[in-house]
Short mmCIF file of C-alpha atoms in Angstrom, two decimals:
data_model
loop_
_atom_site.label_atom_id
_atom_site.label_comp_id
_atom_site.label_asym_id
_atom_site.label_seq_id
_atom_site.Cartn_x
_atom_site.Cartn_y
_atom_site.Cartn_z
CA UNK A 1 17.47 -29.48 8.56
CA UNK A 2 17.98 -25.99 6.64
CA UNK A 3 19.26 -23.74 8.49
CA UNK A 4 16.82 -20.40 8.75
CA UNK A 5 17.63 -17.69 6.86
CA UNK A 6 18.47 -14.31 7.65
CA UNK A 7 15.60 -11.79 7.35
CA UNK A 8 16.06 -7.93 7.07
CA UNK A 9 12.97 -6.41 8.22
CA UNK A 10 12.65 -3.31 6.28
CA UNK A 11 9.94 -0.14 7.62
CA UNK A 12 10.18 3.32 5.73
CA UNK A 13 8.62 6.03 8.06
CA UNK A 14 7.65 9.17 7.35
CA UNK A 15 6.40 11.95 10.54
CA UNK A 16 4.53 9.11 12.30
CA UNK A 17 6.78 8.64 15.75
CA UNK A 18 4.42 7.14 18.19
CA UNK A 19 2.80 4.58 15.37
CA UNK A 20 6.62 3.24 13.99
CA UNK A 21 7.59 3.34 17.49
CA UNK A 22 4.33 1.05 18.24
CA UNK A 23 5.30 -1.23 15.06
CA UNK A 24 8.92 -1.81 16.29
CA UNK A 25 8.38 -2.76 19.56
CA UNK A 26 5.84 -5.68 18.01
CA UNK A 27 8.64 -6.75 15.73
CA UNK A 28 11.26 -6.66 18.42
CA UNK A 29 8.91 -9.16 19.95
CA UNK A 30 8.88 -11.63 16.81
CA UNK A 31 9.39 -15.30 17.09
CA UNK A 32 11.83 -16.83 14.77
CA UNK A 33 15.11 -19.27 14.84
CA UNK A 34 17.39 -17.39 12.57
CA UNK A 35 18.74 -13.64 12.71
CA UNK A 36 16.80 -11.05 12.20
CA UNK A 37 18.05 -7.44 11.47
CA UNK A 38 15.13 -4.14 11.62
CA UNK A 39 16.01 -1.59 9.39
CA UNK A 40 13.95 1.82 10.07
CA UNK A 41 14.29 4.31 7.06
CA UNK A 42 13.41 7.84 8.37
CA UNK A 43 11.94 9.26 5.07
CA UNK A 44 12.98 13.13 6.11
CA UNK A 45 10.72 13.42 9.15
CA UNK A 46 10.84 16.08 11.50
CA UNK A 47 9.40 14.75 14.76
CA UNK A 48 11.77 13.51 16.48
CA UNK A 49 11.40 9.79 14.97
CA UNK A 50 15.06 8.79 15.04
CA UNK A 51 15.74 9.55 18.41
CA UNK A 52 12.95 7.78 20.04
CA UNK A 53 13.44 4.76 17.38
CA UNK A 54 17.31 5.00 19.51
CA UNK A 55 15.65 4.34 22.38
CA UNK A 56 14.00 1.38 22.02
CA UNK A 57 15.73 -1.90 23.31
CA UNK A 58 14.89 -4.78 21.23
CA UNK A 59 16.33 -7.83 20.91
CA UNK A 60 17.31 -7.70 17.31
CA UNK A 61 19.77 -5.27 15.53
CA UNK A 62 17.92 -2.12 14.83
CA UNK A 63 19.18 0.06 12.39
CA UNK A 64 17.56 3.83 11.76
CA UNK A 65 18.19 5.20 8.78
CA UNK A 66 17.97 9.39 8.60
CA UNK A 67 17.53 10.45 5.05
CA UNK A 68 15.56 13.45 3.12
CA UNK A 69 12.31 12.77 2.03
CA UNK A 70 12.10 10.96 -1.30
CA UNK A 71 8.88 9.27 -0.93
CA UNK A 72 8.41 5.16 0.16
CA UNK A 73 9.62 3.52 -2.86
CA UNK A 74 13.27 5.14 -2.40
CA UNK A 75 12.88 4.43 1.03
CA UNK A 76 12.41 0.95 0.62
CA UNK A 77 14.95 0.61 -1.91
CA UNK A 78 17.58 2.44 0.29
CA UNK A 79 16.86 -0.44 3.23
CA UNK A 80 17.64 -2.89 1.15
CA UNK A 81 21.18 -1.67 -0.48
CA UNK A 82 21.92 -1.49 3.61
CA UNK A 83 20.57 -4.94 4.25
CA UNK A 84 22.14 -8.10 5.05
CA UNK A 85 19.70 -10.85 5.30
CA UNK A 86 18.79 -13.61 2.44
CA UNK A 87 15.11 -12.28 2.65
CA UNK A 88 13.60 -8.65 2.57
CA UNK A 89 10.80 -8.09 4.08
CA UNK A 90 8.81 -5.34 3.59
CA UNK A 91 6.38 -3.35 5.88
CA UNK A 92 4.74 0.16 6.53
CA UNK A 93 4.95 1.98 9.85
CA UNK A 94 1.27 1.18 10.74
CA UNK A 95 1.44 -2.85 11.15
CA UNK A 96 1.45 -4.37 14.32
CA UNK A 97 2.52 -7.74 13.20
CA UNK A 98 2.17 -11.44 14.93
CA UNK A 99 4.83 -12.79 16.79
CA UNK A 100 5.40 -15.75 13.90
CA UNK A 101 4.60 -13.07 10.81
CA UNK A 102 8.57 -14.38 10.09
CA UNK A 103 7.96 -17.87 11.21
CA UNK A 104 5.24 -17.99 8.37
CA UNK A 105 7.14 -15.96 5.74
CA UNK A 106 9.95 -18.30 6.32
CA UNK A 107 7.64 -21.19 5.66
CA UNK A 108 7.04 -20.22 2.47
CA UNK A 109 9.90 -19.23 1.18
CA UNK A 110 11.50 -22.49 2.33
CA UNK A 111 8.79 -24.52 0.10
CA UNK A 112 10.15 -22.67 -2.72
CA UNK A 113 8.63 -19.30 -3.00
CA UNK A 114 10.82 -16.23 -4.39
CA UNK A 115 8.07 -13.66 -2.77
CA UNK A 116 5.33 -13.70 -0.26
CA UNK A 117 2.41 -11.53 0.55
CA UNK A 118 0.94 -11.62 3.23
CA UNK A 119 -2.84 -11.03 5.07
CA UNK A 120 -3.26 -7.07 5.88
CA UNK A 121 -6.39 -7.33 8.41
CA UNK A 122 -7.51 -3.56 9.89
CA UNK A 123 -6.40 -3.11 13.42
CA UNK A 124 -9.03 -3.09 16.03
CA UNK A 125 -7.94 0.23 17.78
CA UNK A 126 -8.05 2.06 14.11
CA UNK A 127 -10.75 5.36 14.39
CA UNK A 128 -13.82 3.91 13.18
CA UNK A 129 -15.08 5.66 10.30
CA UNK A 130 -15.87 5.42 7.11
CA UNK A 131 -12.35 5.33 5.89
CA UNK A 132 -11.09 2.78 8.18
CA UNK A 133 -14.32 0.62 6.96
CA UNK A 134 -13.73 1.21 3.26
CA UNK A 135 -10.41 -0.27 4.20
CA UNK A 136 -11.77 -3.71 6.42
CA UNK A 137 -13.71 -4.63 3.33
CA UNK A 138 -10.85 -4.17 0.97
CA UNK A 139 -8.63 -6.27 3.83
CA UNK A 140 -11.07 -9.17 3.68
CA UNK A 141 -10.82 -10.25 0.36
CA UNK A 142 -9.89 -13.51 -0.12
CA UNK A 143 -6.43 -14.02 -2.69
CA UNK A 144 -5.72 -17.35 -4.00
CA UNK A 145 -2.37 -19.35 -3.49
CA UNK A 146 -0.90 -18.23 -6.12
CA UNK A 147 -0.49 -14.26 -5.99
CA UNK A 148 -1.12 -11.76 -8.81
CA UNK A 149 0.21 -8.51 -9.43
CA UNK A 150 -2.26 -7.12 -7.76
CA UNK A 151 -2.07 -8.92 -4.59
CA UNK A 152 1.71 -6.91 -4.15
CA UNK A 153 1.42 -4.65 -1.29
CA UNK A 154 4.93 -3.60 -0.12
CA UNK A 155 3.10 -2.65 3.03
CA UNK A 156 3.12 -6.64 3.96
CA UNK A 157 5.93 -8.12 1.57
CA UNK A 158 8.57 -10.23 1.58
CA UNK A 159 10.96 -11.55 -1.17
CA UNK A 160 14.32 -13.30 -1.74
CA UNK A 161 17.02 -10.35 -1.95
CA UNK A 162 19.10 -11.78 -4.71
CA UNK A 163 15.41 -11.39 -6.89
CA UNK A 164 14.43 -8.00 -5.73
CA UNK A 165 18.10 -7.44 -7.55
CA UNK A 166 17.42 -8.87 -10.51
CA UNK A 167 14.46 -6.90 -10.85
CA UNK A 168 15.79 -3.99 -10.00
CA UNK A 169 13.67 -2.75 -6.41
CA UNK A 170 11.07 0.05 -6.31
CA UNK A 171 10.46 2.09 -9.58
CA UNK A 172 10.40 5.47 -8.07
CA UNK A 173 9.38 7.30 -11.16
CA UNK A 174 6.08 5.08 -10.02
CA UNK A 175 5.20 7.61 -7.78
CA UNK A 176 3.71 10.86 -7.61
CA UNK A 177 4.86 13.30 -4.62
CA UNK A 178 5.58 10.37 -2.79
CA UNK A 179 2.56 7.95 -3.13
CA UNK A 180 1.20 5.45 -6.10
CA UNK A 181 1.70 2.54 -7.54
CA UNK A 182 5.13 0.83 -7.32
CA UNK A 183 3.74 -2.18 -6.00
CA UNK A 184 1.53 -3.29 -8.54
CA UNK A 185 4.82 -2.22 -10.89
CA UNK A 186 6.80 -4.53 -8.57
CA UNK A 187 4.47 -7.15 -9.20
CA UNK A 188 4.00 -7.04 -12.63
CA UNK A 189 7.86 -7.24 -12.75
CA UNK A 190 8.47 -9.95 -10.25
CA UNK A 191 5.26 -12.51 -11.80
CA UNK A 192 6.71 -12.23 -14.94
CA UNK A 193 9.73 -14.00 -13.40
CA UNK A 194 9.67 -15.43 -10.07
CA UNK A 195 7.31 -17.56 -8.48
CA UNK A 196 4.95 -15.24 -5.88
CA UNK A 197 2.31 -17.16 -3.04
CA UNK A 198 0.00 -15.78 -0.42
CA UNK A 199 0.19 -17.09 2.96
CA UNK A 200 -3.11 -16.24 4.65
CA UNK A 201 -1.29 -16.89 8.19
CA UNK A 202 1.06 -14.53 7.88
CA UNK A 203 -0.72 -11.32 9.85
CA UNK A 204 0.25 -7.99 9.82
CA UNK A 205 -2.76 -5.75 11.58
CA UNK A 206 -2.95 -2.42 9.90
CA UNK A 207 -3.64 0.28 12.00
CA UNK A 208 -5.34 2.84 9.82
CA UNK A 209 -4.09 6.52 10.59
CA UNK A 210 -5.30 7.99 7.55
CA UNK A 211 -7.18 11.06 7.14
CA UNK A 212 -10.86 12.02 4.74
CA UNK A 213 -8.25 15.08 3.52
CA UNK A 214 -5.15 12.93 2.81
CA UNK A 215 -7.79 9.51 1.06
CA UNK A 216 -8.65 11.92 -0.95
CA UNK A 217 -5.77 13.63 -2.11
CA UNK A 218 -4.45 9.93 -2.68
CA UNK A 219 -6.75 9.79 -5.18
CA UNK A 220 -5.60 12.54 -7.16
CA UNK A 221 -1.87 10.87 -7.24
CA UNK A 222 -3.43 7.60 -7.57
CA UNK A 223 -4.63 8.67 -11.03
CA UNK A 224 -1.27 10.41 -11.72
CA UNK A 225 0.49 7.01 -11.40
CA UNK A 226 -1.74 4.85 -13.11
CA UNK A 227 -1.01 7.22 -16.38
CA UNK A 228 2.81 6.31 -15.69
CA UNK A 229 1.80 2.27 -15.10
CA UNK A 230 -0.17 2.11 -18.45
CA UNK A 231 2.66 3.60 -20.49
CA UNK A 232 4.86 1.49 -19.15
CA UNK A 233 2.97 -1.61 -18.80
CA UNK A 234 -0.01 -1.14 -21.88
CA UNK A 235 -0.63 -4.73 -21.74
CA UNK A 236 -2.62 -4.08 -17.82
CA UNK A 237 -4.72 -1.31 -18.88
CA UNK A 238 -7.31 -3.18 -19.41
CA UNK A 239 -7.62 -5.08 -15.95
CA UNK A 240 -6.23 -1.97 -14.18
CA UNK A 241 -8.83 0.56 -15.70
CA UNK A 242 -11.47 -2.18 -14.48
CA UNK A 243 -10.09 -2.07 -11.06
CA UNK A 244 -10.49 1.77 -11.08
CA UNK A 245 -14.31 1.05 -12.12
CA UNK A 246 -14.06 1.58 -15.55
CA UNK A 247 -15.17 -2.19 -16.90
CA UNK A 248 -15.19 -2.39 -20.63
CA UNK A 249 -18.11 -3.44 -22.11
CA UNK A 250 -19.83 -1.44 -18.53
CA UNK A 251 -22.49 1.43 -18.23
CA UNK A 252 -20.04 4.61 -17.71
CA UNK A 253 -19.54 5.22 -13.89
CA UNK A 254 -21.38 8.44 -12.14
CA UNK A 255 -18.13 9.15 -11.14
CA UNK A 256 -16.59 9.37 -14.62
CA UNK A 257 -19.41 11.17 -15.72
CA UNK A 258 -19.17 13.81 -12.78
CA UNK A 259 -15.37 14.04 -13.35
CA UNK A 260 -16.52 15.99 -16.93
CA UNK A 261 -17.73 18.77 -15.60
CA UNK A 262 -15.34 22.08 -15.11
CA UNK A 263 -14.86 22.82 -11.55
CA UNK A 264 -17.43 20.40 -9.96
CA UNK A 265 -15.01 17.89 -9.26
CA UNK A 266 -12.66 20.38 -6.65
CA UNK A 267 -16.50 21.20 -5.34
CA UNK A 268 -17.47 17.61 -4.56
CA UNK A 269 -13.92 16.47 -2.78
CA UNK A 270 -14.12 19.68 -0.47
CA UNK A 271 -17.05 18.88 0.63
CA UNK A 272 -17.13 15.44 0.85
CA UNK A 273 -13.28 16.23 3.02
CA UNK A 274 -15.68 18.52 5.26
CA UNK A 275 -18.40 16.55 5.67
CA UNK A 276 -16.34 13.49 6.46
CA UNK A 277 -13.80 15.57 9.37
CA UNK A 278 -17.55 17.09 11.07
CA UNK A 279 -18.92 13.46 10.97
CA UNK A 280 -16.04 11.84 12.14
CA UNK A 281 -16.45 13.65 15.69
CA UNK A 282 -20.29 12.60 15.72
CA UNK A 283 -22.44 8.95 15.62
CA UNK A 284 -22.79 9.76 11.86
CA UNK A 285 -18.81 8.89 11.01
CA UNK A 286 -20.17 6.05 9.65
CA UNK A 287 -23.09 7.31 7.99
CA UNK A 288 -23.51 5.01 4.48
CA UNK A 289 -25.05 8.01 2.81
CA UNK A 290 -21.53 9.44 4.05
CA UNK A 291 -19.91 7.06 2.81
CA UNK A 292 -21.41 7.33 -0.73
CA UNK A 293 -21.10 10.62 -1.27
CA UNK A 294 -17.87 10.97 0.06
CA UNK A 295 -16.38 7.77 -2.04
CA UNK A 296 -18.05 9.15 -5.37
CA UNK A 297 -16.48 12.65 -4.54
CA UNK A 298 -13.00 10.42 -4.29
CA UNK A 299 -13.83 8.71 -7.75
CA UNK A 300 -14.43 12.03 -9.40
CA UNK A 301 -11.10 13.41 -8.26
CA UNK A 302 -9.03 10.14 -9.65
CA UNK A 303 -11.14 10.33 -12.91
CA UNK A 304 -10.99 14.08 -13.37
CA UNK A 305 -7.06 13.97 -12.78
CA UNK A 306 -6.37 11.29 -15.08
CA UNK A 307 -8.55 12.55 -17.73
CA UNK A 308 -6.63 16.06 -16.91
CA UNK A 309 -3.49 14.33 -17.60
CA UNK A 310 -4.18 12.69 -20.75
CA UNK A 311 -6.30 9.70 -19.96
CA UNK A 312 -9.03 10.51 -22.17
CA UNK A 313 -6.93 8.97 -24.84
CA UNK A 314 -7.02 5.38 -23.34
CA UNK A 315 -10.76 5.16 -22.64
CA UNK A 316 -11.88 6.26 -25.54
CA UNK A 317 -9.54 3.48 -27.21
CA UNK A 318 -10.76 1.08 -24.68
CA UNK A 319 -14.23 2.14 -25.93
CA UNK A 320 -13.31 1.56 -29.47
CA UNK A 321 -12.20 -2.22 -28.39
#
């Protein structure tokens, strides 16, 4: 038999102590017969995240990384120049992974794969909302075998080390302030090359810590890096604009409609950030009118920024098609 290869477990962090504190001590209780090595990249955080990460004893090699913050992409790519294991793999500080999520990685890899994704469920003890449900019904869609672009999520991702070499890592430039969308860079890059496969029993539970305020400024960089995608990858516009809701050949959203008019798009996202922080202290935190008016309020922020930033351009052309 194969030996089993080394893994480097790689987990950029950024002013979240008790949550990568949580995800470490789940992958210091992994399940696999070759080394492992945890690599902990502390993205510039101020909280005190090294120094408990030092005091965890695990029974891998845990490495913390201190570093200023440069957002995840260069945090990812600075755990792997440090790592020594065959395979990367890839995952944010809020998954609580199963004890094989290795095991099953391994599995895959070993039947030929050059990258992995893997199943990103929402974790049970997540606040319930309507943020954290937004994001179990994005979780539960099903991906086929064979993984596209879009099914990269460097959140729960492993691939061979000598490929994410040749492809040359994270594209930081990808990012705006920090978040965006180097993945679906990543695996635009790496399909075009290598051969990618989802294993649906490979588990890492997400446990949702984000905020109405921060979703929805996401949304506003969100738009900022699609701009940068398009330009450098025109040939996904198409499928990524229909993604974002923007189907050629499709009605024109409300959203992208809304996003048109001077000053109401600010307007709708502070509310909809207000109404969504009252709510989520009440029974209505997972009110569906809520949750309309608060997702439509999102939409018109990514639409209004990336018609702000030049967009307009590209769906009038898309139009024209």
């Amino acid at each position: 038999m194969k030996p089993s290869p080394p893994y480097s477990i790689i987990m950029p962090t950024f002013q979240r102590r008790e949550m990568v504190c949580d995800a470490v001590r789940a992958l210091c209780r992994l399940s696999y017969d070759g080394p492992i090595e945890i690599i902990v990249v502390v993205d510039g955080s101020i909280d005190g995240t090294a120094a408990a990460l030092a005091g965890i004893d695990c029974s891998f090699p845990l490495r913390v990384i201190e570093q200023e913050n440069r957002g995840q992409a260069a945090a990812r790519n600075r755990g792997a120049t440090e790592a020594i294991g065959e395979v990367l793999l890839f995952l944010d500080d809020d998954m609580i992974c199963e004890r094989n999520v290795v095991q099953q990685h391994a599995r895959f890899h070993g039947e030929g794969a050059d990258a992995v994704t893997g199943e990103i469920p929402i974790h049970p003890d997540s606040e319930p909302g309507i943020i954290t449900e937004r994001l179990t019904t994005a979780a539960s869609w099903k991906r086929g075998p064979q993984a596209s672009p879009f099914d990269v999520y460097s959140g729960h991702f492993s691939i061979k080390a000598d490929a994410f070499r040749e492809i040359g890592g994270f594209d930081t430039q990808m990012q705006d302030r920090g978040y965006g969308a180097e993945d679906l860079d990543l695996g635009i890059r790496l399909s075009k090359q290598f051969d990618v496969r989802h294993n649906r029993e490979a588990v890492a539970w997400q446990k949702n810590l984000i905020s109405p305020s921060e979703y929805m400024k996401r949304a506003r960089q969100l738009a900022a890096s699609d701009l940068r995608l398009m330009t450098k990858h025109p040939d996904i516009t198409k499928e990524l604009l229909a993604h974002r809701g923007a189907q050629e050949g499709v009605k024109i959203p409300l959203a992208l409609r809304l996003s048109r008019v001077p000053g109401l798009p600010s307007a709708l996202a502070g509310t909809a950030v207000w109404l969504a922080d009252i709510a989520q202290r009440t029974r209505f935190r997972s009110s569906r009118r809520l949750a309309w008016f608060y997702f439509t309020a999102r939409s018109t922020a990514y639409w209004s920024t990336f018609l702000a930033l030049g967009g307009d351009r590209i769906l009038r052309n898309l139009q024209r098609d």
